[in-house]
Amino acid sequence: MGRGKLRIHLGAAPGVGKTYAMLAEAHRRVERGTDCVVAFAETHGRPRTEALLAGLEQVPYRRLEHGGASVTEMDLDAVLARRPRVALVDELAHTNAPGSRNAKRWQDVEELLAAGIDVLSTVGIQHLESLGDTVESITGVRDPETVPDEVVRRADQVELVDMTPEALRRRMAHGNIHQPDQVDAALSSYFRPGNLAALRELALLWVADRVDAHLRRYRSEHAVQAIWGSRERIVVGLTGGPEGRTLIRRAARLAEKGAGGQLLAVYISRSDGLTSASPGELAAQRTLVEDLGGSFHHVVGDDIPAALLDFARGANATQVVLGSSRRRAWQYVLGPGVGATVARDCGPDLDVHIVTHEEAAKGRGLPVARGAPLGRLRLAWGWAVGTAGPVVLAALLSAVDPGLAIDMLMFLAVTVAAALLGGLWPALASAAVGSLLLNFLYTPPLHTWSVSDPRNIVAIVVFVAVGASVASVVDLAARRTQQAARLRAESEILSFLAGNVLRGETGLEDLLERVRETFGMESAALLERAGDVEPWTCAGRAGRGRPVGRPEDADVEVPVGDHMAL
């Protein structure tokens, strides 16, 4: 027996007709031969809503005594015993009277769904937990009955029941919502045009975000790489430099021009720790992004243009904002910058904006982490010094001939330089080439590969050993620096995500998606089990990778508790 499906009619404001829409849907299903029952419906004494109850089977309500009065609640046991195909349960956020099995009606609905019963339900935008403070600031009224956003987001269908403020006020004036003696007070307080317009916008934006989440999931499941410009999403690439604030403000203006525009700022850190941005500057830019209504993302990636484009396509972005390069003119000889590479590889469905700023062409200016594994350019310099350096040095020393001891020190200096530039292997190459040249050019008999003096053999061996030792130490330091940089980046993003979870700002799927995009994984999944001998079950996943049934089947296993693994 499978789990039932949940369809929610989300009301943009009280009185828009969400219960009416739910009952009308039930009539359509009954006409198609579906077994539907009314488990609970709150008509509020509205004649047109009550008329729709005719022709629908109703499960008798349960009566409870509370506060000296008799209250009616849904009889959960009776509905489960009746086992209809579809049950209508009004007011999802309702708090059950004391003595009920569950504290909230949405918990009753969860039991119906677990029993394989489809449910039609209703909820108003003012009942969503995350919007309680906002609705109170707009209307001056805080609704005490709420439902967690995640419950509504998990619904198989969410249908927005909407109405213009003018039409809703006319419905109120005609007595279709409140009793006649309550109409004037309602129209002058809660149902003011400005209040209704703000509530309507809240509802539209909330539903748009849910639709967007479904769109991202669909693109991930079907491996859709092309960008679908359903709404404007502006990705601004940050380097941690002082120009970032200018870029953020420019990107925010672009996002404001598009209906429902979204701002996403992304900082990409190298896993090798080659460059690092000021934590204080990044924190200030993160605060600015959030103040402007955007979201800040920290991604680890060695190829910055590729990581930026992967993030933009994964977020279904329509535009990318980058700053003019801080490179000086001569540095372009070393290759195109990030902006030029992104513009070249972005494809026809992603626009790239290059924004001028005061730091352009003034030099990169970010600190370099000494001793970290190096990029392609410095690795190439390391090999050049390690192979060609000893030859050039031999040519220079041939005109001076300072003696074997000085010659060996000079060749050792070249080996150390190769180690500092390129790490272990260029330094070993320098030591090998240097030892051969020392043997051939400076140890008797000259210009032969033989060595007549045993002391010279010892000297050459010591030279090679010292060169290899220096190279090993430099390479080990580079690996330790890489690990420290990676751990620093991971701890920062995990701390940020943990804060979001504790504040209730991020659902499980969004959390897993942020983990996946941050560490460049194809997919991320949260597995859980009831005990050490129980099978693993997937509590949630993000991405398009193959499903994982056990933590040991994953490429990277991260335990997050006694019986949970990420």
CSV table of N, CA and C in Angstrom, one decimal, residues 36-138:
chain,number,residue,atom,x,y,z
A,36,CYS,N,-15.1,9.7,-2.3
A,36,CYS,CA,-14.7,10.9,-1.5
A,36,CYS,C,-15.6,11.0,-0.3
A,37,VAL,N,-15.0,11.4,0.8
A,37,VAL,CA,-15.8,11.7,2.0
A,37,VAL,C,-15.3,13.0,2.6
A,38,VAL,N,-16.2,13.7,3.3
A,38,VAL,CA,-15.8,15.0,4.0
A,38,VAL,C,-15.5,14.6,5.4
A,39,ALA,N,-14.2,14.6,5.7
A,39,ALA,CA,-13.7,14.3,7.1
A,39,ALA,C,-14.0,15.4,8.0
A,40,PHE,N,-13.7,16.7,7.5
A,40,PHE,CA,-14.1,17.9,8.3
A,40,PHE,C,-14.1,19.0,7.3
A,41,ALA,N,-15.1,19.9,7.4
A,41,ALA,CA,-15.2,21.1,6.6
A,41,ALA,C,-15.8,22.2,7.5
A,42,GLU,N,-15.1,23.3,7.5
A,42,GLU,CA,-15.5,24.5,8.3
A,42,GLU,C,-16.1,25.5,7.3
A,43,THR,N,-17.5,25.6,7.4
A,43,THR,CA,-18.2,26.5,6.4
A,43,THR,C,-18.3,27.9,6.9
A,44,HIS,N,-18.1,28.2,8.2
A,44,HIS,CA,-18.2,29.5,8.8
A,44,HIS,C,-19.6,30.1,8.6
A,45,GLY,N,-20.6,29.2,8.4
A,45,GLY,CA,-22.0,29.7,8.2
A,45,GLY,C,-22.2,30.4,6.9
A,46,ARG,N,-21.3,30.2,5.9
A,46,ARG,CA,-21.5,30.8,4.6
A,46,ARG,C,-22.4,29.9,3.7
A,47,PRO,N,-23.6,30.5,3.3
A,47,PRO,CA,-24.6,29.7,2.6
A,47,PRO,C,-24.0,29.0,1.3
A,48,ARG,N,-23.3,29.7,0.5
A,48,ARG,CA,-22.8,29.0,-0.7
A,48,ARG,C,-21.8,27.9,-0.4
A,49,THR,N,-21.0,28.0,0.6
A,49,THR,CA,-20.1,26.9,1.0
A,49,THR,C,-20.9,25.8,1.5
A,50,GLU,N,-21.9,26.1,2.4
A,50,GLU,CA,-22.7,25.0,2.9
A,50,GLU,C,-23.5,24.2,1.9
A,51,ALA,N,-23.9,24.9,0.8
A,51,ALA,CA,-24.7,24.3,-0.3
A,51,ALA,C,-23.8,23.2,-1.0
A,52,LEU,N,-22.5,23.4,-1.0
A,52,LEU,CA,-21.6,22.5,-1.7
A,52,LEU,C,-21.5,21.2,-0.9
A,53,LEU,N,-21.8,21.2,0.4
A,53,LEU,CA,-21.8,19.9,1.2
A,53,LEU,C,-22.8,18.9,0.7
A,54,ALA,N,-23.9,19.4,0.1
A,54,ALA,CA,-25.0,18.5,-0.3
A,54,ALA,C,-24.4,17.6,-1.4
A,55,GLY,N,-24.7,16.3,-1.3
A,55,GLY,CA,-24.2,15.4,-2.3
A,55,GLY,C,-22.9,14.7,-2.0
A,56,LEU,N,-22.3,15.2,-0.9
A,56,LEU,CA,-21.0,14.6,-0.4
A,56,LEU,C,-21.2,13.8,0.9
A,57,GLU,N,-20.6,12.6,0.9
A,57,GLU,CA,-20.7,11.9,2.2
A,57,GLU,C,-19.9,12.5,3.3
A,58,GLN,N,-20.5,12.6,4.5
A,58,GLN,CA,-19.7,13.2,5.6
A,58,GLN,C,-19.5,12.2,6.7
A,59,VAL,N,-18.3,12.1,7.2
A,59,VAL,CA,-18.0,11.2,8.3
A,59,VAL,C,-18.4,12.0,9.6
A,60,PRO,N,-19.3,11.5,10.5
A,60,PRO,CA,-19.7,12.2,11.7
A,60,PRO,C,-18.5,12.7,12.4
A,61,TYR,N,-18.7,14.0,12.9
A,61,TYR,CA,-17.6,14.6,13.7
A,61,TYR,C,-17.6,14.0,15.1
A,62,ARG,N,-16.5,14.2,15.8
A,62,ARG,CA,-16.3,13.8,17.2
A,62,ARG,C,-16.5,15.0,18.1
A,63,ARG,N,-17.3,14.9,19.1
A,63,ARG,CA,-17.6,16.0,20.0
A,63,ARG,C,-16.8,15.8,21.3
A,64,LEU,N,-16.1,16.9,21.7
A,64,LEU,CA,-15.3,16.9,22.9
A,64,LEU,C,-15.7,18.1,23.8
A,65,GLU,N,-15.6,18.0,25.1
A,65,GLU,CA,-15.8,19.1,26.0
A,65,GLU,C,-14.5,19.8,26.3
A,66,HIS,N,-14.6,21.1,26.1
A,66,HIS,CA,-13.4,21.9,26.3
A,66,HIS,C,-13.8,23.3,26.8
A,67,GLY,N,-13.3,23.6,28.0
A,67,GLY,CA,-13.6,25.0,28.6
A,67,GLY,C,-15.1,25.2,28.9
A,68,GLY,N,-15.8,24.1,29.2
A,68,GLY,CA,-17.2,24.2,29.5
A,68,GLY,C,-18.1,24.3,28.3
A,69,ALA,N,-17.5,24.0,27.1
A,69,ALA,CA,-18.3,24.1,25.9
A,69,ALA,C,-18.0,22.8,25.1
A,70,SER,N,-18.9,22.5,24.2
A,70,SER,CA,-18.8,21.3,23.3
A,70,SER,C,-18.2,21.7,22.0
A,71,VAL,N,-17.1,21.1,21.6
A,71,VAL,CA,-16.5,21.5,20.4
A,71,VAL,C,-16.4,20.2,19.5
A,72,THR,N,-16.4,20.5,18.2
A,72,THR,CA,-16.4,19.4,17.2
A,72,THR,C,-15.0,19.3,16.6
A,73,GLU,N,-14.6,18.1,16.4
A,73,GLU,CA,-13.3,17.8,15.8
A,73,GLU,C,-13.4,16.6,14.8
A,74,MET,N,-12.5,16.5,13.9
A,74,MET,CA,-12.5,15.4,13.0
A,74,MET,C,-12.3,14.1,13.8
A,75,ASP,N,-13.1,13.1,13.4
A,75,ASP,CA,-13.0,11.8,14.0
A,75,ASP,C,-12.0,10.9,13.2
A,76,LEU,N,-10.7,11.0,13.6
A,76,LEU,CA,-9.7,10.4,12.8
A,76,LEU,C,-9.9,8.9,12.7
A,77,ASP,N,-10.2,8.2,13.8
A,77,ASP,CA,-10.4,6.8,13.8
A,77,ASP,C,-11.6,6.4,12.9
A,78,ALA,N,-12.6,7.2,12.9
A,78,ALA,CA,-13.8,6.8,12.0
A,78,ALA,C,-13.4,7.0,10.5
A,79,VAL,N,-12.6,8.0,10.2
A,79,VAL,CA,-12.1,8.1,8.8
A,79,VAL,C,-11.2,7.0,8.4
A,80,LEU,N,-10.3,6.6,9.3
A,80,LEU,CA,-9.4,5.5,9.0
A,80,LEU,C,-10.2,4.2,8.8
A,81,ALA,N,-11.3,4.0,9.6
A,81,ALA,CA,-12.1,2.8,9.5
A,81,ALA,C,-12.9,2.8,8.2
A,82,ARG,N,-13.3,4.0,7.8
A,82,ARG,CA,-14.1,4.1,6.5
A,82,ARG,C,-13.2,3.9,5.3
A,83,ARG,N,-11.9,4.3,5.4
A,83,ARG,CA,-10.9,4.1,4.3
A,83,ARG,C,-11.5,4.6,3.0
A,84,PRO,N,-11.8,5.8,2.8
A,84,PRO,CA,-12.2,6.3,1.5
A,84,PRO,C,-11.0,6.4,0.6
A,85,ARG,N,-11.2,6.7,-0.7
A,85,ARG,CA,-10.1,7.0,-1.6
A,85,ARG,C,-9.5,8.4,-1.4
A,86,VAL,N,-10.5,9.3,-1.1
A,86,VAL,CA,-10.1,10.7,-0.9
A,86,VAL,C,-10.9,11.2,0.3
A,87,ALA,N,-10.1,11.9,1.2
A,87,ALA,CA,-10.8,12.5,2.4
A,87,ALA,C,-10.5,14.0,2.3
A,88,LEU,N,-11.6,14.8,2.6
A,88,LEU,CA,-11.5,16.3,2.7
A,88,LEU,C,-11.3,16.7,4.1
A,89,VAL,N,-10.2,17.4,4.4
A,89,VAL,CA,-9.9,17.9,5.7
A,89,VAL,C,-9.6,19.4,5.6
A,90,ASP,N,-10.5,20.2,6.1
A,90,ASP,CA,-10.4,21.6,6.1
A,90,ASP,C,-9.4,22.1,7.2
A,91,GLU,N,-8.9,23.3,7.0
A,91,GLU,CA,-8.1,24.0,8.0
A,91,GLU,C,-6.9,23.2,8.5
A,92,LEU,N,-5.9,23.0,7.7
A,92,LEU,CA,-4.8,22.2,8.0
A,92,LEU,C,-4.0,22.7,9.2
A,93,ALA,N,-4.0,24.0,9.5
A,93,ALA,CA,-3.3,24.5,10.6
A,93,ALA,C,-4.0,24.5,11.9
A,94,HIS,N,-5.2,23.9,12.0
A,94,HIS,CA,-6.1,23.9,13.1
A,94,HIS,C,-5.4,23.2,14.3
A,95,THR,N,-5.6,23.8,15.5
A,95,THR,CA,-5.1,23.1,16.7
A,95,THR,C,-6.3,22.3,17.3
A,96,ASN,N,-6.1,21.0,17.5
A,96,ASN,CA,-7.1,20.1,18.0
A,96,ASN,C,-7.4,20.4,19.5
A,97,ALA,N,-8.6,20.1,19.9
A,97,ALA,CA,-9.0,20.3,21.3
A,97,ALA,C,-8.2,19.3,22.2
A,98,PRO,N,-8.0,19.6,23.4
A,98,PRO,CA,-7.4,18.6,24.4
A,98,PRO,C,-8.2,17.3,24.4
A,99,GLY,N,-7.5,16.2,24.4
A,99,GLY,CA,-8.1,14.9,24.4
A,99,GLY,C,-8.1,14.3,23.0
A,100,SER,N,-7.6,15.0,22.0
A,100,SER,CA,-7.5,14.5,20.7
A,100,SER,C,-6.2,13.7,20.6
A,101,ARG,N,-6.1,12.8,19.6
A,101,ARG,CA,-4.9,12.0,19.5
A,101,ARG,C,-3.7,12.8,19.2
A,102,ASN,N,-3.8,13.8,18.3
A,102,ASN,CA,-2.7,14.6,17.9
A,102,ASN,C,-3.0,16.1,18.3
A,103,ALA,N,-1.9,16.8,18.5
A,103,ALA,CA,-2.1,18.2,18.9
A,103,ALA,C,-2.6,19.1,17.7
A,104,LYS,N,-2.1,18.8,16.5
A,104,LYS,CA,-2.5,19.6,15.3
A,104,LYS,C,-3.2,18.7,14.2
A,105,ARG,N,-4.0,19.4,13.4
A,105,ARG,CA,-4.7,18.7,12.4
A,105,ARG,C,-3.8,18.2,11.3
A,106,TRP,N,-2.7,18.9,11.0
A,106,TRP,CA,-1.8,18.4,10.0
A,106,TRP,C,-1.2,17.1,10.4
A,107,GLN,N,-1.1,16.8,11.7
A,107,GLN,CA,-0.6,15.5,12.1
A,107,GLN,C,-1.6,14.4,11.9
A,108,ASP,N,-2.9,14.8,12.0
A,108,ASP,CA,-4.0,13.9,11.7
A,108,ASP,C,-3.9,13.5,10.2
A,109,VAL,N,-3.6,14.5,9.4
A,109,VAL,CA,-3.5,14.3,7.9
A,109,VAL,C,-2.4,13.4,7.6
A,110,GLU,N,-1.3,13.6,8.3
A,110,GLU,CA,-0.1,12.7,8.1
A,110,GLU,C,-0.5,11.2,8.3
A,111,GLU,N,-1.4,10.9,9.3
A,111,GLU,CA,-1.8,9.6,9.6
A,111,GLU,C,-2.7,9.1,8.4
A,112,LEU,N,-3.5,9.9,7.9
A,112,LEU,CA,-4.4,9.5,6.7
A,112,LEU,C,-3.5,9.2,5.5
A,113,LEU,N,-2.5,10.1,5.3
A,113,LEU,CA,-1.6,9.8,4.1
A,113,LEU,C,-0.8,8.5,4.3
A,114,ALA,N,-0.3,8.3,5.5
A,114,ALA,CA,0.4,7.1,5.8
A,114,ALA,C,-0.5,5.8,5.6
A,115,ALA,N,-1.8,6.0,5.8
A,115,ALA,CA,-2.7,4.9,5.5
A,115,ALA,C,-3.1,4.7,4.1
A,116,GLY,N,-2.5,5.5,3.2
A,116,GLY,CA,-2.8,5.4,1.8
A,116,GLY,C,-4.0,6.2,1.3
A,117,ILE,N,-4.5,7.1,2.1
A,117,ILE,CA,-5.7,7.9,1.8
A,117,ILE,C,-5.3,9.2,1.2
A,118,ASP,N,-5.8,9.6,0.0
A,118,ASP,CA,-5.5,10.9,-0.5
A,118,ASP,C,-6.3,11.9,0.3
A,119,VAL,N,-5.7,13.1,0.4
A,119,VAL,CA,-6.3,14.2,1.2
A,119,VAL,C,-6.4,15.5,0.4
A,120,LEU,N,-7.5,16.1,0.4
A,120,LEU,CA,-7.7,17.5,0.0
A,120,LEU,C,-7.8,18.4,1.2
A,121,SER,N,-7.0,19.4,1.3
A,121,SER,CA,-7.0,20.2,2.5
A,121,SER,C,-6.9,21.7,2.1
A,122,THR,N,-7.0,22.6,3.1
A,122,THR,CA,-6.9,24.0,2.9
A,122,THR,C,-6.0,24.6,3.9
A,123,VAL,N,-5.4,25.7,3.6
A,123,VAL,CA,-4.6,26.5,4.6
A,123,VAL,C,-4.5,27.9,4.0
A,124,GLY,N,-4.5,28.9,4.9
A,124,GLY,CA,-4.3,30.3,4.5
A,124,GLY,C,-2.8,30.7,4.6
A,125,ILE,N,-2.5,31.7,3.8
A,125,ILE,CA,-1.1,32.2,3.8
A,125,ILE,C,-0.7,32.7,5.1
A,126,GLN,N,-1.7,33.2,5.9
A,126,GLN,CA,-1.4,33.7,7.2
A,126,GLN,C,-1.0,32.7,8.2
A,127,HIS,N,-1.3,31.4,7.9
A,127,HIS,CA,-1.0,30.3,8.8
A,127,HIS,C,0.3,29.7,8.6
A,128,LEU,N,1.1,30.0,7.6
A,128,LEU,CA,2.4,29.5,7.4
A,128,LEU,C,3.4,30.0,8.4
A,129,GLU,N,4.1,29.1,9.0
A,129,GLU,CA,4.9,29.5,10.2
A,129,GLU,C,5.9,30.5,9.9
A,130,SER,N,6.6,30.4,8.7
A,130,SER,CA,7.6,31.4,8.4
A,130,SER,C,7.1,32.8,8.1
A,131,LEU,N,5.8,32.9,7.8
A,131,LEU,CA,5.3,34.2,7.4
A,131,LEU,C,4.5,34.9,8.6
A,132,GLY,N,4.5,34.3,9.7
A,132,GLY,CA,3.7,34.8,10.8
A,132,GLY,C,4.1,36.2,11.2
A,133,ASP,N,5.4,36.5,11.4
A,133,ASP,CA,5.8,37.8,11.7
A,133,ASP,C,5.5,38.8,10.6
A,134,THR,N,5.7,38.4,9.4
A,134,THR,CA,5.4,39.4,8.3
A,134,THR,C,3.9,39.7,8.2
A,135,VAL,N,3.0,38.7,8.3
A,135,VAL,CA,1.6,38.9,8.3
A,135,VAL,C,1.2,39.8,9.5
A,136,GLU,N,1.8,39.6,10.6
A,136,GLU,CA,1.4,40.5,11.8
A,136,GLU,C,1.8,41.9,11.5
A,137,SER,N,3.0,42.1,10.9
A,137,SER,CA,3.5,43.5,10.6
A,137,SER,C,2.6,44.2,9.6
A,138,ILE,N,1.9,43.4,8.8
A,138,ILE,CA,1.1,44.0,7.7
A,138,ILE,C,-0.3,44.3,8.3
